[in-house]
Coordinates of C-alpha atoms and ligand atoms in Angstrom, one line a residue:
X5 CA 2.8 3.4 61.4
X6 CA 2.2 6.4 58.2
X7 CA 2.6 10.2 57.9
X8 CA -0.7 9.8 55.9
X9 CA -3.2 13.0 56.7
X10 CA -6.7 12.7 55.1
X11 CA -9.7 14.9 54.5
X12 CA -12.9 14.4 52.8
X13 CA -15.2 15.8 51.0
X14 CA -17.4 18.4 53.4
X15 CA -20.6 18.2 51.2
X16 CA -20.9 14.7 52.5
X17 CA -21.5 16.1 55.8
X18 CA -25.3 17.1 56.3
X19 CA -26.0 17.2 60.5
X20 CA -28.5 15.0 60.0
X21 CA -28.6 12.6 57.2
X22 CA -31.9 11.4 57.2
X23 CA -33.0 15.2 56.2
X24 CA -31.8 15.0 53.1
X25 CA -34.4 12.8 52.0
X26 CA -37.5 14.4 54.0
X27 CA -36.9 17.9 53.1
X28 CA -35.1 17.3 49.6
X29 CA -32.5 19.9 49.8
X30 CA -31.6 21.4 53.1
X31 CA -29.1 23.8 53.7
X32 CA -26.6 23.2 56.5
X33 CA -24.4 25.5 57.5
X34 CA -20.5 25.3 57.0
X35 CA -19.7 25.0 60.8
X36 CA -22.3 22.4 60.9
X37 CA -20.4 19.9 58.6
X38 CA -16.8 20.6 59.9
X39 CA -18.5 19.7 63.5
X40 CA -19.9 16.3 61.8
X41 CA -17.0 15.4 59.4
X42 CA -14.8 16.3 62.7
X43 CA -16.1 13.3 64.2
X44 CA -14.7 10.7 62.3
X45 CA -11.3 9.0 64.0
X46 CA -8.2 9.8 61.6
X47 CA -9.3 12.6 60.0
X48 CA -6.6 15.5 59.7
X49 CA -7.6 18.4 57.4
X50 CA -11.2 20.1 56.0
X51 CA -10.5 21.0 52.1
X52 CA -14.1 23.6 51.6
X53 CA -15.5 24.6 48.0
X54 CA -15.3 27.9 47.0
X55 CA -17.6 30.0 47.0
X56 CA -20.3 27.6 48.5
X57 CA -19.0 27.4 51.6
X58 CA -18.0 30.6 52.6
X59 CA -21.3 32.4 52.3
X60 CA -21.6 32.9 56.0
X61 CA -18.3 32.9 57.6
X62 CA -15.1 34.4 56.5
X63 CA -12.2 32.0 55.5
X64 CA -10.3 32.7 58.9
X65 CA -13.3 32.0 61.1
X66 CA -14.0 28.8 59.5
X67 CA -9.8 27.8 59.6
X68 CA -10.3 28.3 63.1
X69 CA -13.7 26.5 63.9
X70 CA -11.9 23.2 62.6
X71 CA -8.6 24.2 64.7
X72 CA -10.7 23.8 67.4
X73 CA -11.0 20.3 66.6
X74 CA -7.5 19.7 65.8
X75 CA -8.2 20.0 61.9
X76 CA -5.9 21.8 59.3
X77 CA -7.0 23.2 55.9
X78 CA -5.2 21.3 53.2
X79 CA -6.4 23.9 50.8
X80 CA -9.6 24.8 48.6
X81 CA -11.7 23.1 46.0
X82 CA -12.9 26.1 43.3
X83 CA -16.5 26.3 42.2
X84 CA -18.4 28.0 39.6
X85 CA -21.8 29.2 40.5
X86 CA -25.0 29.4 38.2
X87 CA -23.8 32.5 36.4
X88 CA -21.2 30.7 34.7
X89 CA -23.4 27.5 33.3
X90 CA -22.7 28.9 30.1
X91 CA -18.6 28.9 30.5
X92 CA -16.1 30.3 33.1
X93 CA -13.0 30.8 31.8
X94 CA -13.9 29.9 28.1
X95 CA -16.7 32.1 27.7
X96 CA -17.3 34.3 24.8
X97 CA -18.0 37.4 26.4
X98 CA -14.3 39.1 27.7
X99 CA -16.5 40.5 31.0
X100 CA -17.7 36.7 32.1
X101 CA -14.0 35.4 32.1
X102 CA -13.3 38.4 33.6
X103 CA -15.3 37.5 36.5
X104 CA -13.9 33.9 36.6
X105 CA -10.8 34.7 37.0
X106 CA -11.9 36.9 39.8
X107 CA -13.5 33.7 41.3
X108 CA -10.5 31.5 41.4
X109 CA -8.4 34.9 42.8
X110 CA -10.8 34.8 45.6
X111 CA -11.1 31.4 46.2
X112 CA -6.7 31.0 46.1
X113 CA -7.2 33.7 48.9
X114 CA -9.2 32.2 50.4
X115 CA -6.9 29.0 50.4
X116 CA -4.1 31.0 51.5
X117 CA -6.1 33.5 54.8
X118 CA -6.5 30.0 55.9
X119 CA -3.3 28.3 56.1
X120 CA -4.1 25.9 53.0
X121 CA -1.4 25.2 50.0
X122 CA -3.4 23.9 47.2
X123 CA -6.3 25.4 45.4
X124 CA -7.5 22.6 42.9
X125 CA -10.1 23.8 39.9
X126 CA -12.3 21.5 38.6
X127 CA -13.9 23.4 35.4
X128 CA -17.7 22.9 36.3
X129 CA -19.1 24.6 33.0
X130 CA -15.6 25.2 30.9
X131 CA -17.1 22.7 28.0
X132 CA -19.6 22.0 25.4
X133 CA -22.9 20.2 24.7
X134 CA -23.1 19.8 20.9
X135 CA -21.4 20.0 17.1
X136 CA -20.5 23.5 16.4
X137 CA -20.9 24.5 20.2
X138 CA -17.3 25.3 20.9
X139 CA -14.5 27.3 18.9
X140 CA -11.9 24.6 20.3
X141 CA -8.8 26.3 19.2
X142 CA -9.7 29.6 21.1
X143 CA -10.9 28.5 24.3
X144 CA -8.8 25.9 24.9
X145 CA -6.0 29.2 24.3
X146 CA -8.0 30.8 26.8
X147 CA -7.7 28.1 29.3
X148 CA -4.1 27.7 28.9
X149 CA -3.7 31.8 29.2
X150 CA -5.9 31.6 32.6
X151 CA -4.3 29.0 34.4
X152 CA -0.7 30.2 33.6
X153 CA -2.2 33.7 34.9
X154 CA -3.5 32.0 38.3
X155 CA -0.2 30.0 38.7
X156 CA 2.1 32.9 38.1
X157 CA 0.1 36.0 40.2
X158 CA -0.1 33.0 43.3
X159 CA 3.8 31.4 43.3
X160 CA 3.3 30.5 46.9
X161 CA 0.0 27.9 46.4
X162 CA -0.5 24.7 44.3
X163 CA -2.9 25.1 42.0
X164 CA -4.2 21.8 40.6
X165 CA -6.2 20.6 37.7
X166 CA -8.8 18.1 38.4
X167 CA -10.1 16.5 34.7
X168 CA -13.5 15.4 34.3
X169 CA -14.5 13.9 30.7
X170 CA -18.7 14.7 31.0
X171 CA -20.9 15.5 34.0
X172 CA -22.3 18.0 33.5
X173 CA -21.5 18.9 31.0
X174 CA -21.4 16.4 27.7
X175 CA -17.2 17.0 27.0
X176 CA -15.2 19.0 29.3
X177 CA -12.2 20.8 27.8
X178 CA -10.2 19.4 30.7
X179 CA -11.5 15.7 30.2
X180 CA -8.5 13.4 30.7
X181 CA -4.5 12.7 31.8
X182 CA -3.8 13.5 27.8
X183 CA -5.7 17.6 27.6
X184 CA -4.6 18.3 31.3
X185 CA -0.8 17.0 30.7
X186 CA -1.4 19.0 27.4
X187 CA -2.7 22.2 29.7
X188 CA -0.2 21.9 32.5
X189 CA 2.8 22.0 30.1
X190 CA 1.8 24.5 27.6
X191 CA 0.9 27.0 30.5
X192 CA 4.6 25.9 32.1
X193 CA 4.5 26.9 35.4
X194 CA 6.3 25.4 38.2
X195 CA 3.3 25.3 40.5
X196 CA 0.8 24.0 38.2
X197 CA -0.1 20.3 38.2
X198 CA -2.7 17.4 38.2
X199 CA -5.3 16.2 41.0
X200 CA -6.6 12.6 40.0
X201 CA -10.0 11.4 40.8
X202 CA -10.2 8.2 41.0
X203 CA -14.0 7.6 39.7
X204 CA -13.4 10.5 37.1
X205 CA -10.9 8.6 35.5
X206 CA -12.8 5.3 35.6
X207 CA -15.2 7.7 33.4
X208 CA -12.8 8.2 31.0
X209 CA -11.7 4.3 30.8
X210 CA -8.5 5.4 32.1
X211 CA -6.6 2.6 33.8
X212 CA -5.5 5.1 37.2
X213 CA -2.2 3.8 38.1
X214 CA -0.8 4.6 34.4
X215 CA -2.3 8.5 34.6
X216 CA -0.3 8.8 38.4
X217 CA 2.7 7.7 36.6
X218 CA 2.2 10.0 33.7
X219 CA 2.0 13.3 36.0
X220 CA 4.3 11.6 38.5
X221 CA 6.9 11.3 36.1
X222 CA 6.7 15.0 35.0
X223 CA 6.2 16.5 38.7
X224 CA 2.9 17.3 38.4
X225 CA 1.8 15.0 40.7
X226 CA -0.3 17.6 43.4
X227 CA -3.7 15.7 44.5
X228 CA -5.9 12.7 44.9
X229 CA -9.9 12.2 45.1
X230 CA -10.2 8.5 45.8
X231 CA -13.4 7.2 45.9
X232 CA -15.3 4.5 42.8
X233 CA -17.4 3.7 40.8
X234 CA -18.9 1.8 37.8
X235 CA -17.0 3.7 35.4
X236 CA -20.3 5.4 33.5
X237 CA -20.9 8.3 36.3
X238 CA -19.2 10.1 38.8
X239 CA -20.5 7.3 41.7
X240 CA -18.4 8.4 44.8
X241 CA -18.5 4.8 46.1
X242 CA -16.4 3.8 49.0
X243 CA -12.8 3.4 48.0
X244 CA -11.7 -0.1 47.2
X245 CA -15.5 -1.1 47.0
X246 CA -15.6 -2.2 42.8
X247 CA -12.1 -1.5 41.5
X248 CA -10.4 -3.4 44.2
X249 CA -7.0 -4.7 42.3
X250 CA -6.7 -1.1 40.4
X251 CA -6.9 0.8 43.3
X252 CA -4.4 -1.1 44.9
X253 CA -2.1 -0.7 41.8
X254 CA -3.1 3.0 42.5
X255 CA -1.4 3.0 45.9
X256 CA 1.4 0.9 45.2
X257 CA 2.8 3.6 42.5
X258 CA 1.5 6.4 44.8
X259 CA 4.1 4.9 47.4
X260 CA 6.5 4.5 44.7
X261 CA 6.4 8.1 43.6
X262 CA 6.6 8.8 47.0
X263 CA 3.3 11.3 46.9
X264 CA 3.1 13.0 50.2
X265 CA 0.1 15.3 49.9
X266 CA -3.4 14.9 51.6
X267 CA -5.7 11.9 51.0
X268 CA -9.1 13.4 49.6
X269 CA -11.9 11.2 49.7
X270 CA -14.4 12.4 47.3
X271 CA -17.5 10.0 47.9
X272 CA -21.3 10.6 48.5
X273 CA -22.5 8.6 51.2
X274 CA -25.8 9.1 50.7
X275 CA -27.6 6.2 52.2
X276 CA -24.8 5.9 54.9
X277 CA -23.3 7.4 57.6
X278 CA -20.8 9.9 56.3
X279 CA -18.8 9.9 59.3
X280 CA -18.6 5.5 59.5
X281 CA -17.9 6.1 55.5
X282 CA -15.0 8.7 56.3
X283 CA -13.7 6.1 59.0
X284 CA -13.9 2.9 56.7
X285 CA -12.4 4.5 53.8
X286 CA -9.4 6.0 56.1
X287 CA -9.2 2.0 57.6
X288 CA -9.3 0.5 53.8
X289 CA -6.5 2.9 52.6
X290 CA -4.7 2.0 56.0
X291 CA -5.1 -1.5 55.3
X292 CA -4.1 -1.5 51.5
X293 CA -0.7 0.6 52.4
X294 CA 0.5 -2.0 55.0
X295 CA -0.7 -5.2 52.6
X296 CA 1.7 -3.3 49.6
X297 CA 4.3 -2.6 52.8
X298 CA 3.9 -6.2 53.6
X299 CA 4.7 -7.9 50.3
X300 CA 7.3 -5.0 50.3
X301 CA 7.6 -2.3 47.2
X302 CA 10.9 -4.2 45.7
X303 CA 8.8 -7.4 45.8
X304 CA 6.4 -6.0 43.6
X305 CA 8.7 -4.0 41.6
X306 CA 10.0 -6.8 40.6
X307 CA 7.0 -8.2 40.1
X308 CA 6.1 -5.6 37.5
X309 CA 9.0 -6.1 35.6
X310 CA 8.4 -9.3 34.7
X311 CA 4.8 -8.3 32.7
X312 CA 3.4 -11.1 33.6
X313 CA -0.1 -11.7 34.2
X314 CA -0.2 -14.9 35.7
X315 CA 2.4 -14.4 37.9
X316 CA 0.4 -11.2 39.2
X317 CA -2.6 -13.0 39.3
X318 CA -1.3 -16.1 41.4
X319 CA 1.4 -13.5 44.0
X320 CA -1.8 -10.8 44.0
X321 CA -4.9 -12.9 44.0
X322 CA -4.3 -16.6 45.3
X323 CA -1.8 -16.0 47.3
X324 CA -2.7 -12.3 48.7
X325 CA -6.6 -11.4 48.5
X326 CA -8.1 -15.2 48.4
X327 CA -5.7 -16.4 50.6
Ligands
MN428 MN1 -13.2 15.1 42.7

């Protein structure tokens, strides 16, 4: 019935779950989660962090240890380790952006050795704590010079900005649809965009349909990370599970932009089955595409056009959800 081709979030994929809690922080090796997370019906594609989870195999050996399983690589999330919890790409010192930038070249090669077409950054440390912490002027030049570097030396990947406004760090550089629009542009480069995460933008009291229409609108539409959340932390909930009516606002303009990249979920089932969690978020977004199909996308366009509240409240709520 849909092209749709998801992956999730490998992390979320200990062996065995209940481990977590008895031995506080076990290690599991990379193969180990691809052969859990493969286990979950309607899964299509592994997206692994870089560095973390190529300590013990080589990009191509873990590309084809989820080929045996029928899984692509969609492409890379980039890390920063430890060494860089005082900045990456924004640090003071010349020689610690050096080696950032050396990160995310490893990590896009890594993306590319295994098949994968977009390496998506989320700044883990690129942002400041307190007053008089941050010369904002420079380093946000810096960031801009990076990412037009990393776009322009890899013209055959995606790379992809994920915002974050805090977490953990107090303000990110990269904190919203507004300073990553603002990056993308100013660094103008073709294969530079946006990857929106649902529960980050909740963070930032964004409302998430309006910030997919904003990069939509200018092409820089490149990923998703749905999950939810309570809007104060990054919560990972199971999609659909707070922000119901928003998140399907957030697919109907995803069909209308006609986005046809992989579906991320970025949740942390930590009480639950990761591999029934992978399942029931793949069945929910299954669900909420064919409701949207059902009440059909020129219904509800026109439905939008009128701006009215009632009417959306009586079509989406009486007549759809409580029905
Ligand atoms: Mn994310």
């Amino acid at each position: 019935m849909n092209n749709w081709t998801y992956a999730a979030r490998l992390e979320s994929f200990p062996d065995v779950p209940e481990k977590v809690f008895e031995k506080g922080n076990p290690s599991y090796t990379t193969f180990d989660k691809i052969d859990r997370m493969a286990q979950a019906k309607g899964v299509t594609h592994i997206e692994p962090n870089y560095p973390y989870h190529f300590y013990e195999n080589t990009p191509e050996e873990i590309r084809d240890h989820a080929k045996g399983y029928g899984l692509d690589v969609s492409g890379v999330g980039l890390r920063f380790v430890e060494e860089f919890t005082g900045g990456e790409l924004t640090h003071h010192c010349s020689q610690k952006r050096e080696m950032a930038m050396r990160n995310l070249q490893d990590g896009i090669d890594a993306c590319r050795r295994m098949g994968g077409t977009t390496a998506t950054i989320w700044s883990t440390y690129d942002g400041f704590d307190y007053p008089f912490q941050a010369d904002y002027g420079r380093m946000w030049k810096y960031l801009v010079q990076c990412y037009a570097e990393v776009a322009r030396s890899n013209p055959d990947m995606k790379i992809s900005l994920e915002y974050k406004p805090y977490e953990p760090r107090q303000f990110y550089f990269i904190n919203d649809i507004g300073t990553t629009l603002l990056a993308v542009l100013e660094a103008d480069c073709d294969n530079l965009g946006i990857t929106l995460d649902f529960a980050h933008m909740l963070m930032k009291k964004e409302n998430p349909a309006y910030s997919l229409a904003l990069a939509a609108e200018r092409g820089k539409l490149f990923g998703f990370h749905l999950n939810d959340g309570y809007g104060s932390h990054d919560d990972g909930l199971l999609l659909g599970s707070v922000s119901l009516l928003q998140t399907l606002e957030f697919i109907y303009y995803m069909k209308r932009y006609e986005y046809n990249g992989v579906i991320f979920f970025d949740t942390f089932p930590l009480r639950e089955d990761p591999v029934k969690e992978l399942e029931l978020n793949i069945r929910v977004f299954n669900r909420i595409s064919d409701w949207i199909d059902n009440i059909g996308m020129e219904r509800l366009a026109d439905l939008v056009a009128q701006q009215d509240a009632l009417k959306v409240q009586e079509m989406l709520v009486l007549e759809g959800l409580l029905k």
